[in-house]
Structure formats: C-alpha cells, structure tokens
Short mmCIF file of C-alpha atoms in Angstrom, two decimals:
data_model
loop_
_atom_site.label_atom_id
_atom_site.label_comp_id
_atom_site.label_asym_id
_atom_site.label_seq_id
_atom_site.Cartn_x
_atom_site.Cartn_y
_atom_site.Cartn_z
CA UNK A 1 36.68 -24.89 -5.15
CA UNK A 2 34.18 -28.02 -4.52
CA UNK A 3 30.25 -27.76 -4.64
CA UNK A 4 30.07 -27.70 -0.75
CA UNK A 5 32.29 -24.72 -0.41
CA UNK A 6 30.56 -23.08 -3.51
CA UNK A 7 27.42 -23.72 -1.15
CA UNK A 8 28.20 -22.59 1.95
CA UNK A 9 29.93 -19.38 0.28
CA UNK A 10 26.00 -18.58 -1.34
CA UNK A 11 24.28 -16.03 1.13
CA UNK A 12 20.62 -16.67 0.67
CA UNK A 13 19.77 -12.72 1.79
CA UNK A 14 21.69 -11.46 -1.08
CA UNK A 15 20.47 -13.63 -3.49
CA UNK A 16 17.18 -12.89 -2.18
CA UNK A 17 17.33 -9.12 -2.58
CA UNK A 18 18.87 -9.11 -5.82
CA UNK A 19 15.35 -11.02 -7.07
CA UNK A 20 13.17 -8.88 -5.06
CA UNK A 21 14.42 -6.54 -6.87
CA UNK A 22 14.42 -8.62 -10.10
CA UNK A 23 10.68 -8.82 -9.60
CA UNK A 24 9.86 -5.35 -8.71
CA UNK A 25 11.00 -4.27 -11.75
CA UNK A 26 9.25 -6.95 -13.64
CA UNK A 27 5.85 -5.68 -12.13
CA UNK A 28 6.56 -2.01 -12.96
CA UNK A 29 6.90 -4.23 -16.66
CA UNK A 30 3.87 -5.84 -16.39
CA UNK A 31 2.18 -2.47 -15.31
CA UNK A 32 3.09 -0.44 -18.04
CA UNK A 33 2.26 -3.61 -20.35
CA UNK A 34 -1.29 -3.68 -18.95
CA UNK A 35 -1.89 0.35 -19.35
CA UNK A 36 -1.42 -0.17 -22.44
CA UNK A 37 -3.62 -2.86 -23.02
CA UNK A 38 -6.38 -0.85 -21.48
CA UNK A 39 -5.31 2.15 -24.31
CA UNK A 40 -5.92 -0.68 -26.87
CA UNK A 41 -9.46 -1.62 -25.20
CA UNK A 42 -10.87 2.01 -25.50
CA UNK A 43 -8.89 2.40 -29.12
CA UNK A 44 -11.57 -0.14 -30.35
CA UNK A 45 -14.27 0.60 -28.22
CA UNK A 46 -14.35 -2.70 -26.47
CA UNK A 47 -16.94 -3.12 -23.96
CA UNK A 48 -16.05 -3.30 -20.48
CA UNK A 49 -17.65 -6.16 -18.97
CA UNK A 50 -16.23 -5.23 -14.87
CA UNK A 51 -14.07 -3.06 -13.53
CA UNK A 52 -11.08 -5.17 -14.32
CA UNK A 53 -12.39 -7.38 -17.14
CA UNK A 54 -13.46 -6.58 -21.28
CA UNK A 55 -15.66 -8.32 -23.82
CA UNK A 56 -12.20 -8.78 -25.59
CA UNK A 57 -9.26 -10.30 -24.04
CA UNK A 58 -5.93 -7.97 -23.90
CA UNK A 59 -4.59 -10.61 -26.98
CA UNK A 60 -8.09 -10.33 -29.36
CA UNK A 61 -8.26 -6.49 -28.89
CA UNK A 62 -4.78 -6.17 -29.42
CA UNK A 63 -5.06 -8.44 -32.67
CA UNK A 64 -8.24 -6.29 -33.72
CA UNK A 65 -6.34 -3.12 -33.60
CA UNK A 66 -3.55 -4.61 -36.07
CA UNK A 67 -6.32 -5.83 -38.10
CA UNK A 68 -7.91 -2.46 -38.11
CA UNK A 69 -4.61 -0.62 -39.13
CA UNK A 70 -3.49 -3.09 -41.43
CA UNK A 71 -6.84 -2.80 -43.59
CA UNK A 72 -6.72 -0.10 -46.42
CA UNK A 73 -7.53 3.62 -45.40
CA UNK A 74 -7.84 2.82 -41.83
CA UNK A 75 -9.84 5.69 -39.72
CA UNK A 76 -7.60 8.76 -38.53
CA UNK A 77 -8.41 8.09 -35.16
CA UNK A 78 -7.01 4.74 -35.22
CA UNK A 79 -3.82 5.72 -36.80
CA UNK A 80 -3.47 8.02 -33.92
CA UNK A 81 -2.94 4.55 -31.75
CA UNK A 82 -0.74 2.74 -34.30
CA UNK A 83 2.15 3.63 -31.30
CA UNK A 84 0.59 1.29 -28.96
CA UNK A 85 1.34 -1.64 -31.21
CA UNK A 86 5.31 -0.79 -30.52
CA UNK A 87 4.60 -0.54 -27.04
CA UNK A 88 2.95 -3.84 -26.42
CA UNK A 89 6.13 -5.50 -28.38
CA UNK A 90 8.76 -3.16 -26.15
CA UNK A 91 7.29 -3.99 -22.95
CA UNK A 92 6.45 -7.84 -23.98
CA UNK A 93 10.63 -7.95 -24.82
CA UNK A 94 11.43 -6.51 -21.50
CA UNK A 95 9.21 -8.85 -19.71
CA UNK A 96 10.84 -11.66 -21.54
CA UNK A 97 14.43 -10.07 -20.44
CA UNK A 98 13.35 -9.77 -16.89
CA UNK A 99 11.92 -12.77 -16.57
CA UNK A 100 15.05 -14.84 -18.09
CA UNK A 101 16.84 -12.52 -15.46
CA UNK A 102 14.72 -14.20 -12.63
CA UNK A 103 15.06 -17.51 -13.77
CA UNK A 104 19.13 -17.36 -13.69
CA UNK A 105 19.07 -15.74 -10.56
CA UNK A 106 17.34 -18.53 -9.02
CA UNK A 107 19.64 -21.19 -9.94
CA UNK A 108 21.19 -21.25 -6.53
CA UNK A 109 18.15 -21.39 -4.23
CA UNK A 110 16.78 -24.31 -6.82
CA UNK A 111 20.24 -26.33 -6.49
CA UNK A 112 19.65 -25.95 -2.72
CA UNK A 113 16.75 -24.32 -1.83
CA UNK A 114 16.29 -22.41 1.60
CA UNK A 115 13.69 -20.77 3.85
CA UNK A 116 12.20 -17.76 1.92
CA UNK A 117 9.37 -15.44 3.56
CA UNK A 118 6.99 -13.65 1.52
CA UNK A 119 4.39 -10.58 3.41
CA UNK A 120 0.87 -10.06 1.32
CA UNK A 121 0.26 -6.35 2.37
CA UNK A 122 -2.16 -6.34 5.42
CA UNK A 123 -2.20 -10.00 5.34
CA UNK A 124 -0.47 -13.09 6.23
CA UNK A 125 3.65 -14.25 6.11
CA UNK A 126 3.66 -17.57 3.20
CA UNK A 127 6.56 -19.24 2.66
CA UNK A 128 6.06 -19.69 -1.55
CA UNK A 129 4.26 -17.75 -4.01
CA UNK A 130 2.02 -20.54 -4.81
CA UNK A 131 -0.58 -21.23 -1.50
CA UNK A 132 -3.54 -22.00 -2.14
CA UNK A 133 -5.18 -19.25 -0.59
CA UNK A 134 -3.41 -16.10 -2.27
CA UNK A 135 -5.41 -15.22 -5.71
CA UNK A 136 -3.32 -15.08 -8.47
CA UNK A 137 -3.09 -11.37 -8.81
CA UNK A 138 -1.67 -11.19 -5.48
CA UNK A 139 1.46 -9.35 -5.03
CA UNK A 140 3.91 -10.37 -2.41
CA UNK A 141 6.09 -8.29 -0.79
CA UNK A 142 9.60 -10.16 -0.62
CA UNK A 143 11.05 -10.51 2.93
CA UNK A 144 14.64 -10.71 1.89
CA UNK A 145 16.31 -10.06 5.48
CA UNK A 146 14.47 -13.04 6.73
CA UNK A 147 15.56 -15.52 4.06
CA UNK A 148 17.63 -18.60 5.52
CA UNK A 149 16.21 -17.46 8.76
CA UNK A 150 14.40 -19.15 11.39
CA UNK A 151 10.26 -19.54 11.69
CA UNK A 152 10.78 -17.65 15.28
CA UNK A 153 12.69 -15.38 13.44
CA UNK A 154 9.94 -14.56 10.73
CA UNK A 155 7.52 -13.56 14.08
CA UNK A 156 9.85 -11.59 15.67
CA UNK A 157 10.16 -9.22 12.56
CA UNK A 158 6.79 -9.02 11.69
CA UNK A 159 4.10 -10.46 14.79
CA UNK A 160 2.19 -13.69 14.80
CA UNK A 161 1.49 -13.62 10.42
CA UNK A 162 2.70 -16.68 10.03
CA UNK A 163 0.31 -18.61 7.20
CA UNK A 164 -1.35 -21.53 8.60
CA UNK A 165 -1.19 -23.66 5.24
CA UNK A 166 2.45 -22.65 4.57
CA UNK A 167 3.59 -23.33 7.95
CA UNK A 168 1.25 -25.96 9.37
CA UNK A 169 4.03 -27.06 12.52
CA UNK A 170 4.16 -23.68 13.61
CA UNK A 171 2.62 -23.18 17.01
CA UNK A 172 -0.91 -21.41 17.27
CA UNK A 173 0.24 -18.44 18.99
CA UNK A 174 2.57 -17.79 15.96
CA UNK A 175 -0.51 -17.50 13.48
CA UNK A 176 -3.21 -15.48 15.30
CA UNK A 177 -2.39 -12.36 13.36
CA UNK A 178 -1.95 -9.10 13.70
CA UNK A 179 -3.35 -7.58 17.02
CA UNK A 180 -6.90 -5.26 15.87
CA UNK A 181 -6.26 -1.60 17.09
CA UNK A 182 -9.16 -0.75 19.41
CA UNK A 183 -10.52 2.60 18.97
CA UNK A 184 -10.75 4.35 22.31
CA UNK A 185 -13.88 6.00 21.07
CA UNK A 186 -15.57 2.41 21.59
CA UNK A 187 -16.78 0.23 24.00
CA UNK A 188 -17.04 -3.45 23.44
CA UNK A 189 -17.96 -4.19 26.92
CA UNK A 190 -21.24 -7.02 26.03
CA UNK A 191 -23.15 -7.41 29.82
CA UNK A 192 -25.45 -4.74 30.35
CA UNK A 193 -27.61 -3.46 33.32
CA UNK A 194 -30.12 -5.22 34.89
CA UNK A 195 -32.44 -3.07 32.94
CA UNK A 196 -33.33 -1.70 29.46
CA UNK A 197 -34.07 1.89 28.48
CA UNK A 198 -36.40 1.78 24.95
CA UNK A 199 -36.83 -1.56 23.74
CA UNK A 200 -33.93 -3.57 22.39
CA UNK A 201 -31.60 -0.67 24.10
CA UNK A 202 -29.63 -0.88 27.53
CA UNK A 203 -27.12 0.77 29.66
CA UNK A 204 -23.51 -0.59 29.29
CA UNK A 205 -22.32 -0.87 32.82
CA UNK A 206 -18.42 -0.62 31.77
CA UNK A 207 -19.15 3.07 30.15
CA UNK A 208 -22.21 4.28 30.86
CA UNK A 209 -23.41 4.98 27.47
CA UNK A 210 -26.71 3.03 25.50
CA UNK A 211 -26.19 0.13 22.94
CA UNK A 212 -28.90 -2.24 21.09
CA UNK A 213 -28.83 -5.60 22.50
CA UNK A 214 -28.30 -8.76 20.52
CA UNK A 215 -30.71 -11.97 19.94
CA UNK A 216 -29.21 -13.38 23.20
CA UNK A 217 -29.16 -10.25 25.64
CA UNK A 218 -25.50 -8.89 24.93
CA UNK A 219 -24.25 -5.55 23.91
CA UNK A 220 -23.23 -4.71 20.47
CA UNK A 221 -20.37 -2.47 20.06
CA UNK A 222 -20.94 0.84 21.17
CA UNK A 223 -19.90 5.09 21.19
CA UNK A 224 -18.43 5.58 24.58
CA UNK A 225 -20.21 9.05 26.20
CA UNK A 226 -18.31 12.23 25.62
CA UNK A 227 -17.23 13.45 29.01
CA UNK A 228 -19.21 16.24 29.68
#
C-alpha cells in the first residue's frame, strides 16, 4: 500500500473521536490527581492563599508531607494520610500512560494535519488548543463530527461561534456569536415620551411602563407592565 493510499484511507472523524476520548479520560486523570493534591494541602495545614491557589505549590506540599512521614515518630494524624502519597504516584503513572496514548494517536493528523474544531462551553468555536485568548485552564470541548469539515460547515452545526483570531478569513456574519435570548418580561425599547414622570424617570412609549433615563435622554432596560 503507498503513503497516498495510507492517507486517503485515514478518516480524520475517527481519529478525532478516539482522542476526544483520549483526553476526556486524561482530565478525569488530572481531576482525581488534583483532589488529591488539595487532601495533601489541608494534611499540612497549608494556607490557602485564593480559592484556587496555596502558600505551597501542589509539588512543595506534596514533598513536605513525605518529609513529615519520613521523620521519626511522625504525628498519628499524618500517618492517617500516608495513602495519599500512593495516590499522587498512581494517578501521575496514568497521566503519563494517557498522555503517551495521545501523543501516538496523533501521529496521523501531525503527518498530515486537517481542519479540527474545538467549542469552549458558552463560548467561541477555535480551531487549536493554543489561541491566545483561551486561559490555560480552559477546557475544550472536542468537535469530532466536524473534523476535516468545512468553515461553513462548523456554523451550520453550531451558529455564528466561529473565533475571530483562529479564523481571521471567515466572514463577519460567521463570528457574531450566539444570538442573546430576550426575556419577554423586558423592554429594551430606548425613546421615551415627550415627557418625564419624577425626575430622571419616563414613560416608554413601546410598553407603557416607567424606566430611568440615561446621561443622553434614552431608556435603560426596563420591567414591561403586568397586564392588569
């Protein structure tokens, strides 16, 4: 068989699905690695700086709890942690297995590489893992079904998410966003009456109903009346 028919014979969907899932289990890794982490934290009553960030990093506390069990007569309570120690090398080994895992499976996409669509939950459609404006942390929902696929393609799944710095040739109308859900409870109608009841309040002349009026004389959003 020659390299071109080996080539066309790859379907980039499958390989795709098989490292979505490939990842996904590599997260569920990487959670149960940092639970544990946060077991190790309160075992030596680090000091929690945020609500996601210690005094210690994950790899000094986790060295000061070895250092505390491996010194003579450590305290009781401390020995009743020792099994967090094994845990943090279990689920450092699986991470290591998953992630050689990944890096196999994604010989064929690296030998020739192919559209690939990634959805940040609530958020935008990127094309890599790596833009600029995702944080690190960010998890990425893998759009599998999509991959080898079409730009237009990507929109018609999912609306106009399409990431401005991952797809910068995409047309405007592609990139807009989701559409915002009005709630009928609201008016946003901005041009009031031609006059004001209290103040810096008005009639709406769409609803009926009173709204404070902006710097420059329009409506801010307002209650529609309940119908009597």
């Amino acid at each position: 068989m020659t390299t071109a028919t080996t080539a066309t014979a790859i379907d980039p969907k499958t390989v795709d699905r098989a490292l979505a899932d490939l990842h996904a289990r590599r997260w569920e890794i990487v959670d149960r690695l940092d639970a544990t982490y946060r077991s190790i934290h309160h075992a030596i009553d680090d000091r929690q700086v945020t609500r996601s960030r210690w005094a210690l990093t994950d790899i000094d506390a986790y060295e000061r709890l070895v250092g505390l069990l491996d010194a003579p007569n450590p305290a009781p309570r401390l020995r009743d942690y020792a099994y967090l120690i094994d845990r943090v090398s279990q689920y450092r080994d699986e991470r290591a297995v998953i992630t050689a895992e990944i890096e196999t499976a994604e010989a064929p996409y690296r030998a020739n590489p192919w559209p690939r669509y990634y959805l940040v939950d609530r958020g935008h459609i990127h094309a890599n893992p790596y833009c600029h404006t995702l944080r690190p942390s960010t998890r990425l929902g893998w759009l599998p079904d999509l991959s080898g696929d079409t730009e237009a393609d990507a929109v018609t799944a999912h609306g106009p998410l399409l990431c401005t710095h991952c797809f910068p040739s995409a047309p405007v109308e592609w990139t807009v966003g989701p559409a915002k859900e009005e709630d009928p409870t609201m008016c946003s109608h901005k041009r009031m009456r031609e006059w004001k009841t209290r103040g810096r309040y008005a009639w709406c002349g769409a609803c009926g109903g009173v709204a404070s009026v902006t710097s420059i004389g329009n409506l801010r959003k307002h209650k529609r009346p309940t119908p009597a």
